[in-house]
Short mmCIF file of C-alpha atoms in Angstrom, two decimals:
data_model
loop_
_atom_site.label_atom_id
_atom_site.label_comp_id
_atom_site.label_asym_id
_atom_site.label_seq_id
_atom_site.Cartn_x
_atom_site.Cartn_y
_atom_site.Cartn_z
CA ARG A 73 -0.02 -0.09 -0.24
CA THR A 74 2.69 2.28 0.75
CA LYS A 75 4.60 1.98 -2.52
CA ASP A 76 1.20 2.50 -4.01
CA PHE A 77 0.65 5.37 -2.22
CA GLN A 78 4.16 7.09 -3.47
CA ASP A 79 3.86 6.18 -7.15
CA ASN A 80 0.06 7.51 -7.22
CA LEU A 81 1.64 10.90 -5.12
CA ARG A 82 4.62 10.83 -7.47
CA ASP A 83 2.48 10.36 -11.13
CA LEU A 84 0.19 13.11 -9.61
CA THR A 85 2.86 15.55 -9.17
CA ILE A 86 4.48 14.95 -12.22
CA ARG A 87 0.63 14.78 -14.38
CA ASN A 88 -0.45 17.96 -13.22
CA SER A 89 2.82 19.98 -13.35
CA GLU A 90 0.94 22.42 -15.57
CA LEU A 91 -0.96 22.99 -12.65
CA SER A 92 1.96 23.53 -10.56
CA ILE A 93 0.17 20.96 -8.20
CA SER A 94 3.43 20.42 -5.64
CA LEU A 95 4.02 17.30 -3.54
CA SER A 96 2.30 18.48 -0.62
CA GLU A 97 -0.84 19.22 -2.73
CA SER A 98 -0.78 15.90 -4.37
CA ALA A 99 -0.85 14.36 -1.09
CA GLU A 100 -3.46 16.48 0.35
CA ILE A 101 -5.26 15.49 -2.71
CA ILE A 102 -5.09 11.98 -2.76
CA THR A 103 -5.58 11.79 1.01
CA GLY A 104 -8.94 13.88 0.68
CA LEU A 105 -9.97 11.61 -2.06
CA SER A 106 -8.99 8.30 -0.26
CA THR A 107 -10.49 9.28 3.10
CA GLY A 108 -13.37 11.27 1.67
CA MET A 109 -14.69 9.03 -0.93
CA THR A 110 -15.89 5.60 -0.08
CA ARG A 111 -14.67 3.60 -3.60
CA PHE A 112 -11.64 5.74 -4.35
CA ASN A 113 -9.37 3.36 -3.01
CA LEU A 114 -11.45 -0.16 -4.36
CA VAL A 115 -11.31 1.46 -8.14
CA GLY A 116 -8.33 0.31 -10.74
CA ASP A 117 -5.66 2.50 -11.14
CA GLN A 118 -6.81 3.95 -14.20
CA GLN A 119 -9.94 5.35 -12.37
CA GLN A 120 -8.18 6.65 -9.43
CA ARG A 121 -5.99 8.71 -11.97
CA VAL A 122 -8.74 10.40 -13.80
CA LEU A 123 -10.27 11.29 -10.17
CA GLU A 124 -6.94 12.65 -9.15
CA ASN A 125 -6.66 14.76 -12.52
CA ILE A 126 -9.66 16.13 -11.74
CA ALA A 127 -9.49 16.96 -7.69
CA ALA A 128 -6.02 18.70 -8.85
CA ARG A 129 -7.97 21.10 -11.38
CA PHE A 130 -10.63 21.67 -9.12
CA LYS A 131 -8.04 22.66 -6.35
CA ARG A 132 -6.57 25.05 -8.68
CA LEU A 133 -10.07 26.47 -8.82
CA GLY A 134 -10.21 26.72 -5.19
CA ALA A 135 -12.23 23.66 -4.19
CA ASP A 136 -10.44 20.98 -1.90
CA ALA A 137 -10.64 17.47 -2.20
CA ASP A 138 -12.29 16.81 1.51
CA VAL A 139 -14.97 18.97 -0.09
CA PHE A 140 -15.02 16.86 -3.89
CA ALA A 141 -14.70 13.43 -1.96
CA PRO A 142 -18.11 13.67 -0.43
CA ALA A 143 -19.32 14.67 -3.61
CA LEU A 144 -18.20 12.16 -5.85
CA ASP A 145 -19.65 9.66 -3.09
CA ARG A 146 -23.23 11.42 -3.88
CA ILE A 147 -22.77 10.95 -7.78
CA ASN A 148 -21.75 7.10 -7.29
CA PHE A 149 -24.23 6.26 -5.00
CA GLY A 150 -27.17 8.81 -4.95
CA PHE A 151 -27.34 9.40 -8.76
CA GLY A 152 -26.38 5.71 -9.58
CA MET A 153 -23.18 6.66 -11.53
CA THR A 154 -19.87 5.25 -11.93
CA GLY A 155 -16.77 4.90 -13.84
CA GLU A 156 -16.56 7.48 -16.87
CA ALA A 157 -19.88 8.61 -16.32
CA ALA A 158 -19.21 9.78 -12.70
CA ALA A 159 -15.83 11.33 -14.27
CA ASN A 160 -18.07 13.35 -16.51
CA ALA A 161 -20.27 14.32 -14.10
CA ALA A 162 -17.86 15.49 -11.82
CA ARG A 163 -16.49 17.54 -14.40
CA SER A 164 -19.88 18.87 -15.57
CA LEU A 165 -19.31 20.40 -12.12
CA GLU A 166 -17.00 23.03 -13.42
CA ASP A 167 -19.32 23.89 -16.34
CA MET A 168 -22.44 24.35 -13.93
CA SER A 169 -20.03 26.85 -11.71
CA ASP A 170 -19.12 28.65 -14.80
CA GLU A 171 -22.98 28.94 -16.25
CA VAL A 172 -24.28 30.42 -12.99
CA GLY A 173 -21.37 32.29 -11.69
CA ARG A 174 -20.77 30.87 -8.23
CA PRO A 175 -17.69 29.39 -7.08
CA LEU A 176 -16.89 25.86 -7.63
CA GLN A 177 -16.69 25.23 -3.95
CA GLY A 178 -19.86 26.83 -3.69
CA VAL A 179 -21.71 24.31 -6.05
CA ILE A 180 -19.55 21.45 -4.67
CA ALA A 181 -20.91 22.34 -1.16
CA ASP A 182 -24.37 22.71 -2.70
CA LEU A 183 -24.37 19.37 -3.89
CA ASN A 184 -22.86 17.43 -0.59
CA GLU A 185 -25.95 19.48 1.25
CA ILE A 186 -28.89 18.52 -0.91
CA GLY A 187 -27.48 15.66 -2.53
CA PRO A 188 -28.79 12.93 -0.61
CA THR A 189 -32.91 14.26 -1.50
CA LEU A 190 -31.92 14.32 -4.94
CA ALA A 191 -30.94 10.87 -4.98
CA ARG A 192 -34.57 9.90 -5.57
CA PHE A 193 -34.35 11.33 -9.10
CA GLY A 194 -31.36 8.71 -9.71
CA ARG A 195 -29.30 9.64 -12.88
CA GLY A 196 -31.35 12.76 -13.48
CA GLY A 197 -30.68 14.36 -10.11
CA LEU A 198 -27.51 15.93 -11.51
CA ASP A 199 -30.01 17.97 -14.11
CA VAL A 200 -32.52 18.53 -11.34
CA PHE A 201 -29.39 19.84 -9.03
CA ARG A 202 -28.38 22.10 -12.52
CA LYS A 203 -32.06 23.80 -12.93
CA LEU A 204 -32.04 24.26 -9.11
CA ASN A 205 -28.91 26.30 -9.50
CA PHE A 206 -30.05 28.39 -12.47
CA GLN A 207 -33.54 28.81 -10.60
CA ALA A 208 -31.72 29.89 -7.33
CA ARG A 209 -29.48 32.24 -9.15
CA GLU A 210 -32.35 34.36 -10.98
CA LEU A 211 -34.24 34.07 -7.53
CA GLY A 212 -31.50 35.58 -5.41
CA LEU A 213 -31.87 32.32 -3.09
CA THR A 214 -29.45 29.59 -1.95
CA VAL A 215 -29.88 26.80 -3.57
CA ARG A 216 -31.09 25.20 -0.17
CA GLU A 217 -33.63 27.75 0.02
CA ALA A 218 -34.96 27.19 -3.76
CA PHE A 219 -35.22 23.44 -3.02
CA ASP A 220 -37.52 23.94 -0.38
CA PHE A 221 -39.83 26.29 -2.21
CA THR A 222 -40.00 23.41 -4.31
CA GLU A 223 -40.76 21.08 -2.32
CA LEU A 224 -43.61 23.17 -0.80
CA PHE A 225 -45.52 22.24 -4.12
CA ASP A 226 -44.08 18.74 -4.36
CA THR A 227 -47.76 17.40 -3.48
CA PHE A 228 -51.35 18.95 -4.32
CA GLU A 229 -51.91 18.65 -0.63
CA SER A 230 -48.82 21.11 0.02
CA ALA A 231 -49.70 23.07 -3.27
CA ALA A 232 -53.37 23.87 -1.86
CA ASN A 233 -52.14 24.95 1.03
CA VAL A 234 -49.44 27.92 -0.11
CA ALA A 235 -52.45 28.97 -2.66
CA GLY A 236 -54.79 29.06 0.36
CA ARG A 237 -52.44 31.25 2.41
CA LEU A 238 -51.99 33.61 -0.34
#
Protein backbone atom coordinates (compact mmCIF):
# COMPACT_ATOMS: atom_id res chain seq x y z
CA ARG A 1 0.00 0.00 0.00
CA THR A 2 2.83 2.40 0.87
CA LYS A 3 4.50 1.77 -2.49
CA ASP A 4 1.18 2.37 -4.29
CA PHE A 5 0.69 5.60 -2.36
CA GLN A 6 4.20 6.79 -3.24
CA ASP A 7 3.68 5.95 -6.91
CA ASN A 8 0.31 7.75 -6.98
CA LEU A 9 1.81 10.76 -5.24
CA ARG A 10 4.73 11.05 -7.67
CA ASP A 11 2.54 10.41 -10.73
CA LEU A 12 -0.07 12.98 -9.68
CA THR A 13 2.61 15.63 -9.20
CA ILE A 14 4.15 14.91 -12.60
CA ARG A 15 0.80 14.67 -14.45
CA ASN A 16 -0.35 18.01 -13.11
CA SER A 17 2.86 20.00 -13.34
CA GLU A 18 1.12 22.51 -15.65
CA LEU A 19 -1.19 23.32 -12.73
CA SER A 20 1.84 23.73 -10.44
CA ILE A 21 0.58 21.03 -8.11
CA SER A 22 3.25 20.45 -5.50
CA LEU A 23 4.11 17.21 -3.78
CA SER A 24 2.36 18.33 -0.59
CA GLU A 25 -0.76 19.33 -2.55
CA SER A 26 -0.71 15.94 -4.26
CA ALA A 27 -0.65 14.33 -0.81
CA GLU A 28 -3.64 16.46 0.24
CA ILE A 29 -5.55 15.44 -2.89
CA ILE A 30 -4.87 11.73 -2.52
CA THR A 31 -5.57 11.82 1.21
CA GLY A 32 -8.82 13.74 0.68
CA LEU A 33 -10.03 11.34 -1.99
CA SER A 34 -8.88 8.26 -0.11
CA THR A 35 -10.57 9.21 3.15
CA GLY A 36 -13.57 11.11 1.78
CA MET A 37 -14.67 8.89 -1.09
CA THR A 38 -15.84 5.42 -0.14
CA ARG A 39 -14.83 3.67 -3.37
CA PHE A 40 -11.59 5.50 -4.16
CA ASN A 41 -9.27 2.79 -2.86
CA LEU A 42 -11.37 0.10 -4.56
CA VAL A 43 -11.40 1.48 -8.10
CA GLY A 44 -8.63 0.65 -10.54
CA ASP A 45 -5.48 2.66 -11.09
CA GLN A 46 -6.81 4.28 -14.28
CA GLN A 47 -9.99 5.52 -12.57
CA GLN A 48 -7.94 6.77 -9.60
CA ARG A 49 -5.77 8.79 -11.99
CA VAL A 50 -8.84 10.32 -13.64
CA LEU A 51 -10.32 11.33 -10.28
CA GLU A 52 -6.96 12.64 -9.04
CA ASN A 53 -6.60 14.80 -12.15
CA ILE A 54 -10.09 16.24 -11.72
CA ALA A 55 -9.38 16.90 -8.03
CA ALA A 56 -6.09 18.62 -8.93
CA ARG A 57 -7.86 20.92 -11.39
CA PHE A 58 -10.59 21.63 -8.85
CA LYS A 59 -7.94 22.41 -6.22
CA ARG A 60 -6.57 25.11 -8.50
CA LEU A 61 -10.13 26.42 -8.89
CA GLY A 62 -10.57 26.64 -5.12
CA ALA A 63 -12.32 23.37 -4.27
CA ASP A 64 -10.39 21.09 -1.95
CA ALA A 65 -10.45 17.31 -2.29
CA ASP A 66 -12.02 16.87 1.14
CA VAL A 67 -15.10 18.76 -0.14
CA PHE A 68 -14.98 17.17 -3.60
CA ALA A 69 -14.69 13.56 -2.39
CA PRO A 70 -18.14 13.44 -0.68
CA ALA A 71 -19.64 14.89 -3.87
CA LEU A 72 -18.18 11.92 -5.74
CA ASP A 73 -19.93 9.62 -3.28
CA ARG A 74 -23.20 11.47 -3.98
CA ILE A 75 -22.66 10.96 -7.70
CA ASN A 76 -21.77 7.27 -7.22
CA PHE A 77 -24.34 6.18 -4.68
CA GLY A 78 -27.08 8.80 -4.95
CA PHE A 79 -27.20 9.23 -8.70
CA GLY A 80 -26.06 5.72 -9.61
CA MET A 81 -23.15 6.77 -11.79
CA THR A 82 -19.80 5.03 -11.78
CA GLY A 83 -16.68 4.98 -13.91
CA GLU A 84 -16.58 7.34 -16.87
CA ALA A 85 -20.14 8.57 -16.28
CA ALA A 86 -19.21 9.63 -12.75
CA ALA A 87 -16.04 11.34 -13.97
CA ASN A 88 -18.02 13.25 -16.61
CA ALA A 89 -20.62 14.23 -14.02
CA ALA A 90 -17.85 15.49 -11.74
CA ARG A 91 -16.30 17.50 -14.57
CA SER A 92 -19.71 19.00 -15.33
CA LEU A 93 -19.67 20.68 -11.90
CA GLU A 94 -17.00 23.06 -13.23
CA ASP A 95 -19.18 23.95 -16.22
CA MET A 96 -22.16 24.43 -13.92
CA SER A 97 -20.10 26.74 -11.74
CA ASP A 98 -19.16 28.85 -14.78
CA GLU A 99 -22.70 28.94 -16.16
CA VAL A 100 -24.28 29.94 -12.87
CA GLY A 101 -21.49 32.35 -11.92
CA ARG A 102 -20.76 30.82 -8.52
CA PRO A 103 -17.50 29.54 -7.07
CA LEU A 104 -16.87 25.85 -7.68
CA GLN A 105 -16.42 25.24 -3.94
CA GLY A 106 -19.95 26.59 -3.32
CA VAL A 107 -21.53 24.46 -6.04
CA ILE A 108 -19.87 21.33 -4.67
CA ALA A 109 -20.88 22.22 -1.10
CA ASP A 110 -24.50 22.66 -2.24
CA LEU A 111 -24.39 19.26 -3.94
CA ASN A 112 -23.08 17.73 -0.73
CA GLU A 113 -25.88 19.39 1.24
CA ILE A 114 -28.91 18.49 -0.87
CA GLY A 115 -27.49 15.53 -2.79
CA PRO A 116 -29.02 12.89 -0.53
CA THR A 117 -32.48 14.35 -1.15
CA LEU A 118 -31.87 14.55 -4.90
CA ALA A 119 -30.99 10.85 -4.95
CA ARG A 120 -34.65 10.05 -5.54
CA PHE A 121 -34.19 11.38 -9.08
CA GLY A 122 -31.48 8.80 -9.82
CA ARG A 123 -29.29 9.61 -12.82
CA GLY A 124 -31.42 12.70 -13.44
CA GLY A 125 -30.46 14.12 -10.05
CA LEU A 126 -27.57 16.10 -11.46
CA ASP A 127 -29.85 17.72 -14.05
CA VAL A 128 -32.31 18.64 -11.30
CA PHE A 129 -29.41 20.10 -9.33
CA ARG A 130 -28.31 22.15 -12.35
CA LYS A 131 -31.83 23.55 -12.81
CA LEU A 132 -32.06 24.35 -9.10
CA ASN A 133 -28.80 26.28 -9.33
CA PHE A 134 -30.15 28.40 -12.18
CA GLN A 135 -33.47 29.02 -10.45
CA ALA A 136 -31.78 29.91 -7.17
CA ARG A 137 -29.53 32.38 -8.95
CA GLU A 138 -32.45 34.00 -10.79
CA LEU A 139 -34.50 34.30 -7.61
CA GLY A 140 -31.63 35.45 -5.42
CA LEU A 141 -31.96 32.41 -3.16
CA THR A 142 -29.54 29.79 -1.97
CA VAL A 143 -29.85 26.38 -3.59
CA ARG A 144 -31.21 24.99 -0.30
CA GLU A 145 -33.89 27.71 -0.17
CA ALA A 146 -34.86 27.08 -3.81
CA PHE A 147 -35.09 23.37 -3.13
CA ASP A 148 -37.19 23.88 -0.01
CA PHE A 149 -39.48 26.20 -1.99
CA THR A 150 -40.02 23.59 -4.70
CA GLU A 151 -40.77 20.99 -2.03
CA LEU A 152 -43.74 23.11 -0.95
CA PHE A 153 -45.40 22.34 -4.27
CA ASP A 154 -44.41 18.67 -4.37
CA THR A 155 -47.87 17.36 -3.47
CA PHE A 156 -51.34 18.63 -4.27
CA GLU A 157 -52.13 19.07 -0.58
CA SER A 158 -49.06 21.21 0.18
CA ALA A 159 -49.57 23.26 -3.01
CA ALA A 160 -53.20 23.89 -2.10
CA ASN A 161 -52.14 24.88 1.40
CA VAL A 162 -49.64 27.43 0.05
CA ALA A 163 -52.18 28.74 -2.48
CA GLY A 164 -54.75 29.09 0.29
CA ARG A 165 -52.35 31.19 2.34
CA LEU A 166 -51.79 33.51 -0.60
